């Protein structure tokens, strides 16, 4: 069909915006070769000339830079001149028993390090044996020595871990030393980085193959996935370079853990938009349009929807900027920049490639012209959502099912779990497990409690009574205080020289960065004033530091950010839906359906991870990152699906519009959703707890959105609400009346 035959697609009565988008399509198609060459050059330049994305080197400290726990540790250091808390520990354990000589050597080694008589880069060491009487609360005796060591805090966690491991390798060379490994939050973070680096490229390759396979099966084509690969490749290389430059320019540090999520998001959304464009081109070719005109019409019809959808996702993820947490406030711009770069690639490079390839984009399948083919009978599901009676039943079933799943989200617990997220084969995990068996799980990151009051160090009986009270507190496995450790006493680790402050190491009976430990610490903090008073110490100034306190502060800050982020994200998504649909009623129930799907996803994660797998909690940032992404991506699919229904409803009754628009948009969204779910779900191949959680939540959330919300709930709601959905504009009714008058 000639270009002139297609002119009714952009008749003046279609409005100014339709002509603007068609004009954009004409320019894009005309400059197709320039655009392709330009993106190839941009990808090469970004890779060679721009700095790579940089992650935080000490993100443990960065996450809690303003946390009370660090203030407590700083005050402790000022008072005692020697740190008590260490985030790295050397573990020796023999279940059959450590020889007394080995235990004595560990103690003497620590004393030598503290006195500067040992040639090492370590600044200090505190050995803690589970010798009989020294730690009566330990599950074993004379089997384990945990030596807390202090490296230069100016080093990043990879460098600190290397210093500790080097020291252990040089000193613990005999089999009788029973050296297990180095553990703690710093070695755990280093181990996470190594695991991530070893798996990330494998995951990226598998993800690319998976999404390309979905594209190939969707269109029965080998060229369609090749086109997608070119577009995704350009977007990835440019985004990584631009993000690296932006992070340097804006002094924003992107957490190393989350960089693969950025790549997965980019792969997913660019693939989605490629599918939308390819579907549009295929429809135009089937109508009989020649190659360039089909590309123009597909570009003109799909680009507005893709643009609004992309801006919605970018704005939704940018809502993280309102967070006070450094993690989220730094991550928000990275996500938004990722989406915007992918969007620009999608609306320029993809139409240019479509114009160049035309029908060849679907090779080896040939696209037959079907201009006079009658409309196929709608599927059973399409007829069901378009019928008011069955639509009502579907809405009730969907809301009830999603609501029941969402109800489980009330049990969601959050933690950090650096060590517990590692594979069991890592040294840090093995050492932590061994230390836990010899003492208690909390030994790898004890809590420090400092009491400051003039002359308190001389009140030994009252201090000892408080120590006993802490030992008897629920959730506490042991307490180490003044007089308990020789190596520590020699440097005044538990009582200041002035006698105006004392401190304890409190070992919890649960893993120190998980929800149970955080709850235990909360109860200790609440009870501490009364315990001190009952011990005869009266009112004293107390400070609580350590990884558990840090985790508690981070999670509290995150929870405080939740309401702020949620309100902004919902407002942004609602405003963009209102602007795009020129209505208020439809955006409200569309956004409500996305929120319901999100709640169901979080509830299912509780059932799977906490109830079925027995995990104590989920990694603190996972539910929040997932929530923002799923809300934004849900609006993305809302715009694509409802946009097509809106276009048809302006020309025909609502039921007929659903029967016409739903099948094609559903097919495209299903393919796009499967690609996006695969892109996110395959993050679970990285054997780290947070990635398994991200993969599960995002994968399941996208599938719920595609197969329940977008396929059943939203079309049924549109049927039930009808043209009132466009209130207050009444655009559907008004335009229909205008056509009747014509």
XYZ file of C-alpha atoms in Angstrom:
742
model
C 0.000 0.000 0.000
C 1.367 3.396 -0.898
C 2.175 6.163 1.519
C -0.825 8.202 0.371
C -3.142 5.370 1.254
C -2.029 5.584 4.829
C -2.715 9.280 5.238
C -5.942 8.759 7.225
C -3.739 7.581 10.077
C -2.706 11.153 10.679
C -5.688 13.119 9.485
C -5.931 16.595 11.050
C -8.965 15.424 13.034
C -6.624 13.165 14.956
C -5.209 16.251 16.579
C -2.032 18.242 16.771
C -0.147 15.687 18.897
C -0.723 12.939 16.339
C 0.793 15.129 13.632
C 3.744 16.005 15.875
C 4.508 12.362 16.558
C 4.155 11.485 12.898
C 6.560 14.313 12.103
C 9.002 12.873 14.623
C 8.641 9.490 12.963
C 9.376 10.961 9.528
C 12.572 12.611 10.798
C 13.715 9.475 12.600
C 13.144 7.282 9.565
C 14.844 9.780 7.263
C 17.920 9.930 9.508
C 17.985 6.186 10.176
C 21.580 5.579 9.061
C 22.876 8.644 10.875
C 21.164 7.501 14.091
C 22.568 3.970 13.899
C 26.109 5.153 13.223
C 25.774 7.797 15.943
C 24.769 5.255 18.601
C 27.572 2.896 17.644
C 30.043 5.769 17.974
C 28.482 6.839 21.281
C 28.786 3.314 22.704
C 32.450 3.103 21.709
C 33.225 6.570 23.044
C 31.434 5.933 26.350
C 33.390 2.719 26.841
C 36.786 4.188 25.983
C 36.549 7.750 27.264
C 34.211 7.801 30.263
C 35.105 6.409 33.714
C 33.505 3.125 34.798
C 30.821 3.027 37.463
C 32.396 3.171 40.900
C 31.038 1.456 43.980
C 31.547 2.505 47.575
C 34.733 1.050 49.058
C 33.497 1.165 52.657
C 29.734 1.012 52.337
C 29.278 -0.348 55.854
C 30.415 3.007 57.165
C 28.700 4.947 54.384
C 25.322 3.425 55.203
C 25.516 4.466 58.816
C 27.666 7.551 58.657
C 25.147 9.493 60.735
C 24.090 6.600 62.913
C 24.136 6.753 66.721
C 26.126 3.519 66.829
C 29.116 5.174 65.156
C 28.821 8.096 67.549
C 28.931 5.568 70.402
C 32.040 3.920 68.972
C 33.704 7.299 68.541
C 32.959 8.249 72.148
C 34.295 4.888 73.319
C 37.537 5.489 71.450
C 37.865 8.955 72.966
C 37.403 7.590 76.484
C 39.586 4.488 76.273
C 42.062 5.329 73.532
C 41.688 1.781 72.251
C 38.841 0.360 70.138
C 36.947 -2.570 71.536
C 34.825 -3.406 68.525
C 36.348 -5.090 65.530
C 34.615 -5.987 62.289
C 37.141 -8.711 61.486
C 38.045 -11.786 63.498
C 40.369 -14.786 63.153
C 38.718 -18.077 64.102
C 40.497 -21.180 65.401
C 38.400 -24.200 66.313
C 38.828 -27.897 66.960
C 35.616 -29.663 68.063
C 37.771 -32.213 69.858
C 39.454 -29.457 71.848
C 42.204 -26.913 71.289
C 45.459 -27.738 73.109
C 46.132 -25.402 76.077
C 49.343 -24.288 74.381
C 47.428 -23.111 71.295
C 45.042 -21.102 73.455
C 47.933 -19.571 75.390
C 49.749 -18.684 72.173
C 46.652 -16.889 70.904
C 46.513 -14.788 74.078
C 50.238 -13.990 73.992
C 50.024 -13.170 70.288
C 47.318 -10.626 71.004
C 49.362 -9.053 73.807
C 52.400 -8.807 71.518
C 50.350 -7.091 68.798
C 48.905 -4.615 71.287
C 52.349 -3.810 72.675
C 53.793 -3.281 69.208
C 56.183 -6.222 69.547
C 54.782 -8.046 66.538
C 55.784 -7.206 62.969
C 52.358 -6.769 61.474
C 50.168 -4.136 59.855
C 47.485 -4.806 62.459
C 46.861 -2.075 65.012
C 45.581 -4.345 67.769
C 44.119 -7.717 68.698
C 41.822 -9.096 71.400
C 41.826 -12.917 71.622
C 38.776 -14.497 73.267
C 39.073 -18.224 74.089
C 36.093 -20.259 75.201
C 38.212 -21.712 77.968
C 36.350 -23.096 80.934
C 35.387 -20.295 83.293
C 36.387 -17.535 80.858
C 33.113 -17.707 78.959
C 30.720 -19.993 80.823
C 27.810 -19.207 78.525
C 29.563 -20.760 75.511
C 28.079 -23.950 74.105
C 31.531 -25.579 74.157
C 34.677 -25.168 76.215
C 38.329 -25.240 75.186
C 37.482 -25.701 71.503
C 37.595 -22.211 70.002
C 39.540 -18.972 70.004
C 38.144 -15.895 68.278
C 40.744 -13.138 67.911
C 39.246 -9.751 67.135
C 41.764 -7.762 65.114
C 42.035 -4.125 64.110
C 43.349 -3.008 60.731
C 43.814 0.519 59.451
C 40.256 1.900 59.075
C 41.473 4.050 56.186
C 41.733 0.902 54.050
C 38.712 -0.383 52.184
C 37.220 -3.713 53.218
C 39.143 -5.654 50.557
C 42.435 -4.260 51.819
C 41.575 -4.735 55.497
C 40.599 -8.331 54.844
C 43.859 -8.932 52.998
C 45.870 -7.588 55.954
C 44.042 -9.859 58.415
C 44.293 -12.938 56.203
C 47.995 -12.314 55.659
C 48.585 -12.126 59.407
C 46.634 -15.329 60.033
C 48.428 -17.189 57.252
C 51.836 -16.189 58.660
C 51.040 -17.006 62.295
C 48.766 -20.031 62.173
C 50.843 -22.484 60.182
C 50.649 -25.583 62.365
C 47.834 -28.109 62.060
C 47.274 -27.898 65.803
C 46.363 -24.216 65.401
C 43.094 -25.408 63.799
C 42.779 -22.230 61.750
C 39.323 -21.995 60.178
C 39.299 -18.577 58.546
C 38.630 -14.872 58.890
C 35.099 -13.613 59.403
C 33.139 -10.532 60.455
C 31.204 -7.879 58.576
C 34.261 -6.502 56.746
C 35.540 -9.884 55.450
C 31.943 -10.776 54.615
C 31.564 -7.669 52.469
C 34.861 -8.458 50.746
C 33.664 -12.013 50.138
C 30.384 -10.700 48.711
C 32.349 -8.525 46.298
C 34.434 -11.483 45.138
C 31.384 -13.701 44.655
C 29.613 -10.927 42.781
C 32.591 -10.304 40.492
C 32.878 -14.001 39.691
C 29.200 -14.423 38.805
C 28.058 -11.116 37.381
C 29.259 -11.680 33.821
C 27.850 -15.211 33.772
C 24.485 -13.876 34.893
C 24.570 -11.117 32.280
C 25.305 -13.590 29.475
C 22.577 -15.994 30.612
C 20.125 -13.111 30.958
C 20.860 -11.806 27.470
C 20.398 -15.293 26.015
C 17.131 -15.729 27.901
C 15.558 -12.443 26.813
C 16.718 -12.914 23.224
C 15.163 -16.378 23.206
C 11.868 -14.889 24.388
C 12.003 -12.285 21.619
C 12.819 -14.966 19.041
C 9.891 -17.144 20.141
C 7.519 -14.170 20.311
C 8.090 -13.185 16.687
C 9.292 -16.511 15.279
C 12.337 -14.646 14.083
C 16.107 -14.666 14.313
C 16.527 -11.077 13.177
C 14.224 -9.624 15.856
C 16.506 -10.769 18.714
C 19.516 -9.481 16.756
C 17.876 -6.049 16.536
C 17.144 -6.241 20.265
C 20.742 -7.227 21.017
C 22.092 -4.213 19.112
C 19.735 -1.874 20.957
C 20.460 -3.390 24.366
C 24.208 -3.348 23.711
C 24.198 0.326 22.807
C 22.115 1.165 25.863
C 24.305 -0.837 28.258
C 27.640 0.557 27.065
C 26.404 4.137 26.981
C 24.651 3.858 30.343
C 27.629 2.363 32.151
C 29.854 5.123 30.811
C 27.401 7.937 31.481
C 26.637 6.579 34.969
C 30.346 6.447 35.737
C 30.767 10.036 34.604
C 27.655 11.171 36.476
C 28.700 9.441 39.708
C 32.055 11.228 39.499
C 30.563 14.575 38.499
C 27.819 14.472 41.142
C 30.025 12.742 43.732
C 27.448 9.972 44.079
C 28.675 6.503 45.016
C 26.665 3.617 43.604
C 26.674 0.605 45.972
C 28.536 -2.300 44.406
C 25.715 -4.701 45.292
C 23.225 -2.853 43.137
C 25.161 -2.370 39.901
C 23.936 -5.721 38.457
C 20.379 -4.604 39.180
C 20.986 -1.538 37.013
C 22.139 -3.732 34.133
C 19.169 -6.086 34.599
C 16.759 -3.141 34.568
C 18.351 -1.806 31.396
C 18.184 -5.180 29.662
C 14.564 -5.563 30.660
C 13.147 -2.187 29.701
C 15.012 -1.882 26.388
C 13.857 -5.380 25.462
C 10.298 -4.435 26.443
C 10.332 -1.359 24.240
C 11.849 -3.323 21.355
C 8.952 -5.773 21.632
C 6.429 -2.921 21.587
C 8.017 -1.390 18.466
C 8.337 -4.735 16.704
C 4.686 -5.498 17.448
C 3.696 -2.125 16.000
C 5.771 -2.671 12.855
C 4.341 -6.147 12.333
C 0.790 -4.811 12.603
C 1.495 -2.085 10.019
C 3.143 -4.508 7.620
C 0.143 -6.834 7.876
C -2.064 -3.882 6.957
C -0.108 -3.670 3.694
C 2.080 -0.610 4.263
C 5.448 -0.490 2.542
C 8.654 -0.663 4.622
C 9.349 3.004 5.381
C 5.736 3.998 5.880
C 5.162 1.019 8.164
C 8.157 2.150 10.210
C 6.811 5.708 10.334
C 3.348 4.638 11.443
C 4.685 2.189 14.012
C 7.016 4.845 15.379
C 4.271 7.467 15.482
C 1.864 5.187 17.361
C 4.275 3.465 19.757
C 6.686 6.303 20.618
C 4.204 8.420 22.633
C 3.281 5.416 24.758
C 6.888 4.292 25.201
C 7.976 7.835 26.029
C 5.360 8.352 28.715
C 6.004 4.843 30.060
C 9.756 5.434 30.237
C 9.377 8.835 31.864
C 7.002 7.250 34.395
C 9.550 4.578 35.339
C 12.368 7.145 35.498
C 10.342 9.540 37.634
C 9.187 6.722 39.892
C 12.719 5.497 40.535
C 13.926 9.064 40.984
C 11.538 9.308 43.954
C 14.306 7.609 45.924
C 16.009 11.005 45.929
C 13.772 12.105 48.794
C 15.286 9.431 51.045
C 17.663 10.475 53.784
C 19.515 7.159 53.600
C 22.731 7.511 51.534
C 22.004 4.158 49.925
C 18.658 5.155 48.440
C 19.458 8.789 47.713
C 22.498 7.667 45.704
C 20.726 4.769 44.045
C 17.735 6.796 42.834
C 19.655 8.925 40.309
C 21.449 5.827 39.010
C 18.152 4.055 38.315
C 16.551 7.132 36.770
C 19.569 7.740 34.536
C 19.512 4.088 33.489
C 15.868 4.250 32.477
C 16.223 7.560 30.648
C 19.218 6.303 28.664
C 17.332 3.149 27.751
C 14.346 5.266 26.736
C 16.407 7.508 24.451
C 17.923 4.440 22.790
C 14.493 2.887 22.383
C 12.820 5.895 20.746
C 15.694 6.629 18.349
C 17.801 3.572 17.588
C 14.966 1.029 17.490
C 12.802 2.977 14.975
C 15.913 3.584 12.856
C 16.690 -0.141 12.780
C 13.043 -0.927 11.974
C 13.165 1.472 9.037
C 16.344 -0.128 7.725
C 15.166 -3.708 8.119
C 11.424 -3.476 7.503
C 9.995 -6.978 6.926
C 13.524 -8.387 7.302
C 13.232 -7.667 11.046
C 11.094 -10.799 11.231
C 13.353 -13.042 9.126
C 13.020 -15.925 8.404
C 9.273 -15.498 8.920
C 7.492 -13.629 6.139
C 4.852 -11.047 7.071
C 1.790 -11.585 4.893
C -0.510 -8.698 4.023
C -3.932 -9.200 5.593
C -5.824 -5.957 4.965
C -9.213 -7.573 4.437
C -8.983 -10.374 6.961
C -11.918 -10.436 9.321
C -11.315 -10.015 12.998
C -10.591 -13.257 14.811
C -12.993 -14.382 17.497
C -11.801 -13.055 20.847
C -10.388 -15.550 23.313
C -12.370 -16.816 26.272
C -10.402 -14.600 28.694
C -10.903 -11.514 26.537
C -14.650 -12.168 26.314
C -14.765 -12.748 30.069
C -13.101 -9.434 30.979
C -15.345 -7.592 28.509
C -18.554 -8.980 30.041
C -19.820 -7.124 33.103
C -21.001 -10.190 35.020
C -17.862 -12.242 34.543
C -15.699 -9.130 34.972
C -17.226 -8.611 38.413
C -16.406 -12.193 39.389
C -12.832 -11.796 38.123
C -12.349 -8.576 40.088
C -13.577 -10.249 43.291
C -11.339 -13.286 42.767
C -8.266 -11.227 41.891
C -8.698 -8.806 44.777
C -9.348 -11.641 47.235
C -6.346 -13.672 46.081
C -3.934 -10.765 45.932
C -5.262 -9.386 49.207
C -4.761 -12.718 50.994
C -1.151 -12.838 49.785
C -0.595 -9.175 50.673
C -1.855 -9.814 54.225
C 1.241 -11.939 54.877
C 3.463 -8.910 54.312
C 2.682 -7.771 57.852
C 5.208 -10.369 59.054
C 8.040 -8.932 56.944
C 11.244 -8.544 58.961
C 14.378 -6.725 57.818
C 18.069 -7.277 58.508
C 21.526 -6.859 56.995
C 22.920 -10.394 57.223
C 26.293 -9.781 55.561
C 27.781 -13.118 56.634
C 24.581 -15.146 56.391
C 24.021 -14.085 52.792
C 27.249 -15.784 51.684
C 27.508 -19.269 50.168
C 28.431 -21.937 52.702
C 31.673 -22.595 50.836
C 33.174 -19.161 51.569
C 35.798 -18.825 54.278
C 33.915 -16.044 56.065
C 30.777 -18.178 56.307
C 32.647 -21.274 57.505
C 34.552 -19.267 60.107
C 31.349 -17.608 61.346
C 29.649 -20.971 61.705
C 32.633 -22.397 63.592
C 32.741 -19.391 65.928
C 29.023 -19.698 66.541
C 29.375 -23.331 67.543
C 32.238 -22.555 69.879
C 30.512 -19.588 71.501
C 27.203 -18.303 70.101
C 26.213 -16.820 66.717
C 26.632 -13.277 68.046
C 30.333 -13.717 68.777
C 31.387 -12.591 65.285
C 29.999 -9.080 65.912
C 29.479 -8.395 69.631
C 27.681 -5.322 70.906
C 29.622 -2.737 72.901
C 27.990 -1.046 75.887
C 29.828 1.905 77.438
C 28.895 3.386 80.811
C 30.301 6.784 81.703
C 30.149 8.250 85.206
C 32.797 9.725 87.504
C 34.456 6.932 89.516
C 32.413 4.113 88.000
C 35.541 2.043 87.371
C 36.163 1.813 91.113
C 32.684 0.446 91.817
C 33.669 -3.070 90.816
C 30.890 -4.888 92.641
C 28.127 -2.804 91.087
C 29.720 -3.091 87.642
C 30.000 -6.865 88.058
C 26.338 -7.014 89.134
C 25.316 -5.160 85.986
C 27.360 -7.613 83.930
C 25.488 -10.521 85.532
C 22.167 -8.822 84.844
C 23.117 -8.410 81.192
C 24.107 -12.096 81.012
C 20.657 -13.070 82.277
C 18.806 -10.874 79.799
C 16.798 -12.886 77.219
C 18.694 -13.292 73.960
C 22.135 -12.743 75.516
C 24.601 -15.632 75.288
C 27.487 -14.036 77.164
C 29.075 -10.848 78.453
C 32.767 -9.939 78.610
C 33.711 -7.086 80.899
C 36.382 -5.667 83.217
C 38.865 -8.304 84.383
C 37.726 -11.053 82.011
C 40.497 -10.956 79.371
C 44.194 -10.522 80.121
C 45.136 -9.233 76.656
C 42.410 -6.632 76.885
C 43.121 -5.666 80.489
C 46.764 -4.891 79.667
C 45.687 -2.060 77.358
C 42.847 -0.839 79.561
C 40.213 -2.101 77.136
C 37.388 -2.344 79.686
C 38.159 0.325 82.291
C 39.599 3.752 81.584
C 42.763 4.877 83.352
C 40.766 7.642 85.014
C 38.167 5.147 86.202
C 35.344 7.274 84.790
C 34.095 4.758 82.234
C 33.700 1.014 81.799
C 32.479 -1.055 78.894
C 31.178 -4.527 78.116
C 31.137 -6.770 75.085
C 27.690 -8.381 74.862
C 27.415 -11.541 72.778
C 23.904 -12.304 71.510
C 22.568 -15.792 70.942
C 21.439 -14.925 67.388
C 23.252 -13.772 64.280
C 24.128 -10.115 64.930
C 22.785 -8.417 61.789
C 19.430 -10.140 61.531
C 15.981 -9.274 62.815
C 16.060 -11.414 65.977
C 19.312 -9.828 67.175
C 17.997 -6.350 66.382
C 14.889 -7.025 68.479
C 17.038 -8.361 71.329
C 19.234 -5.274 71.276
C 16.151 -3.066 71.340
C 14.960 -4.776 74.503
C 18.436 -4.437 76.101
C 18.552 -0.745 75.275
C 15.124 -0.223 76.790
C 16.008 -2.168 79.950
C 19.533 -0.785 80.452
C 18.628 2.242 82.650
C 16.654 0.009 85.017
C 19.372 -2.660 85.087
C 21.996 -0.047 85.949
C 19.792 1.362 88.689
C 19.102 -2.077 90.179
C 22.849 -2.799 90.163
C 23.376 0.274 92.329
C 24.975 2.428 89.638
C 22.185 4.970 89.562
C 21.860 7.182 86.524
C 24.798 6.746 84.172
C 25.430 7.878 80.611
C 25.291 4.901 78.273
C 26.401 4.338 74.691
C 25.646 1.308 72.559
C 27.689 0.476 69.469
C 28.421 -2.426 67.186
C 27.089 -4.014 64.041
C 23.728 -4.906 65.570
C 23.246 -1.315 66.706
C 24.339 -0.157 63.266
C 21.863 -2.500 61.586
C 19.115 -1.313 63.905
C 19.823 2.318 63.007
C 19.986 1.624 59.287
C 16.687 -0.257 59.316
C 15.045 2.462 61.422
C 16.264 5.088 58.940
C 15.021 2.939 56.070
C 11.615 2.567 57.687
C 11.466 6.333 58.161
C 12.269 6.750 54.476
C 9.519 4.326 53.491
C 6.577 6.674 53.974
C 8.407 9.536 52.275
C 9.444 7.420 49.280
C 6.038 5.734 49.014
C 4.115 9.011 48.968
C 6.394 10.562 46.349
C 6.446 7.433 44.164
C 2.666 7.085 44.270
C 2.170 10.777 43.575
C 4.569 10.742 40.626
C 2.975 7.671 39.075
C -0.529 9.027 39.645
C 0.256 12.421 38.110
C 1.805 10.903 34.989
C -1.132 8.525 34.545
C -3.565 11.424 34.955
C -1.694 13.505 32.381
C -1.434 10.659 29.881
C -5.026 9.434 30.210
C -6.514 12.896 30.827
C -8.594 11.316 33.589
C -8.660 10.776 37.326
C -10.824 7.708 37.961
C -8.825 5.298 35.781
C -5.431 6.307 37.227
C -6.771 5.753 40.736
C -7.861 2.162 40.192
C -4.869 1.427 37.971
C -2.471 2.562 40.682
C -4.491 0.730 43.350
C -4.149 -2.486 41.354
C -0.370 -2.015 41.177
C -0.187 -1.423 44.933
C -2.236 -4.572 45.544
C 0.080 -6.595 43.302
C 3.090 -5.192 45.134
C 1.605 -6.154 48.494
C 0.954 -9.679 47.216
C 4.563 -9.926 46.034
C 5.911 -8.881 49.430
C 3.554 -11.301 51.156
C 4.693 -14.192 48.976
C 8.309 -13.313 49.744
C 7.542 -13.648 53.465
C 5.910 -17.036 52.903
C 8.813 -18.266 50.779
C 11.897 -16.890 52.535
C 10.834 -16.578 56.164
C 8.265 -19.380 56.480
C 9.360 -21.978 53.913
C 13.144 -21.462 53.894
C 13.308 -20.386 57.535
C 15.247 -17.155 56.992
C 15.170 -14.680 59.832
C 14.453 -11.729 57.553
C 14.982 -10.127 54.148
C 17.865 -7.809 53.312
C 16.742 -4.364 54.372
C 17.028 -2.564 51.026
C 15.434 -5.274 48.886
C 11.718 -4.632 49.614
C 12.158 -0.882 49.110
C 14.043 -1.098 45.829
C 11.550 -3.713 44.630
C 8.571 -1.583 45.642
C 9.706 1.460 43.678
C 10.570 -0.626 40.614
C 7.346 -2.652 40.602
C 5.146 0.415 41.091
C 6.904 2.222 38.260
C 6.969 -0.773 35.924
C 3.318 -1.445 36.721
C 2.488 2.074 35.550
C 4.649 1.374 32.504
C 2.443 -1.566 31.515
C -0.685 0.350 32.506
C 0.196 3.036 29.997
C 0.808 0.555 27.210
C -2.275 -1.589 27.861
C -4.774 1.121 28.774
C -3.386 3.468 26.144
C -4.470 1.066 23.403
C -7.893 0.552 24.992
C -8.285 4.349 25.270
C -7.461 4.803 21.592
C -10.052 2.222 20.544
C -12.667 3.450 23.027
C -12.612 6.850 21.356
C -13.858 5.206 18.151
C -16.179 2.479 19.408
C -18.123 1.314 22.496
C -16.038 0.271 25.511
C -16.820 -3.452 25.223
C -15.830 -3.506 21.572
C -12.733 -1.472 22.376
C -11.664 -4.085 24.916
C -12.301 -6.918 22.478
C -10.203 -5.146 19.838
C -7.338 -3.697 21.890
C -6.828 -6.215 24.694
C -5.614 -9.233 22.678
C -2.784 -7.438 20.863
C -1.644 -5.366 23.840
C -1.842 -8.441 26.074
C 0.354 -10.434 23.706
C 2.958 -7.686 23.616
C 2.839 -7.145 27.381
C 3.066 -10.886 28.038
C 6.201 -11.210 25.916
C 7.674 -8.035 27.391
C 6.793 -9.151 30.916
C 8.401 -12.552 30.417
C 11.560 -10.852 29.156
C 11.597 -8.453 32.105
C 10.851 -11.228 34.610
C 13.700 -13.293 33.148
C 16.048 -10.315 33.296
C 15.289 -9.725 36.960
C 14.701 -13.332 37.990
C 18.082 -14.493 36.754
C 19.718 -12.234 39.341
C 19.019 -15.161 41.654
C 21.857 -17.052 39.939
C 24.276 -14.937 41.994
C 24.671 -17.072 45.164
C 24.176 -14.170 47.557
C 21.112 -13.663 49.729
C 20.145 -10.175 48.493
C 20.309 -11.229 44.837
C 18.173 -14.291 45.425
C 15.653 -12.072 47.149
C 15.762 -9.461 44.387
C 15.411 -12.127 41.713
C 12.444 -13.732 43.454
C 10.566 -10.549 44.306
C 11.059 -8.815 40.966
C 10.474 -11.954 38.909
C 7.329 -12.956 40.797
C 6.115 -9.362 40.958
C 6.377 -8.898 37.188
C 4.588 -12.206 36.542
C 1.759 -11.256 38.908
C 1.485 -7.894 37.196
C 1.395 -9.395 33.705
C -0.764 -12.486 34.186
C -3.126 -11.348 36.935
C -3.288 -7.553 37.073
C -2.795 -6.578 33.446
C -4.535 -9.603 31.867
C -7.501 -9.954 34.248
C -7.940 -7.290 36.910
C -7.398 -4.081 34.936
C -9.527 -5.001 31.865
C -12.288 -6.177 34.214
C -12.169 -2.886 36.105
C -12.349 -0.954 32.855
C -15.440 -2.965 31.893
C -17.135 -2.332 35.227
C -16.328 1.364 35.453
C -16.855 1.994 31.734
C -16.626 5.491 30.199
C -16.749 6.988 33.699
C -13.068 6.005 33.834
C -12.276 9.174 31.907
C -13.875 11.475 34.519
C -13.641 14.409 34.911
C -12.683 15.033 31.283
C -15.369 12.751 29.857
C -13.107 12.371 26.858
C -14.419 8.932 25.921
C -18.059 10.021 25.893
C -17.339 13.395 24.282
C -15.291 11.991 21.420
C -17.865 9.291 20.815
C -20.620 11.916 20.564
C -18.446 13.916 18.184
C -18.156 10.918 15.888
C -21.911 10.358 15.981
C -22.434 13.975 14.921
C -19.981 13.478 12.055
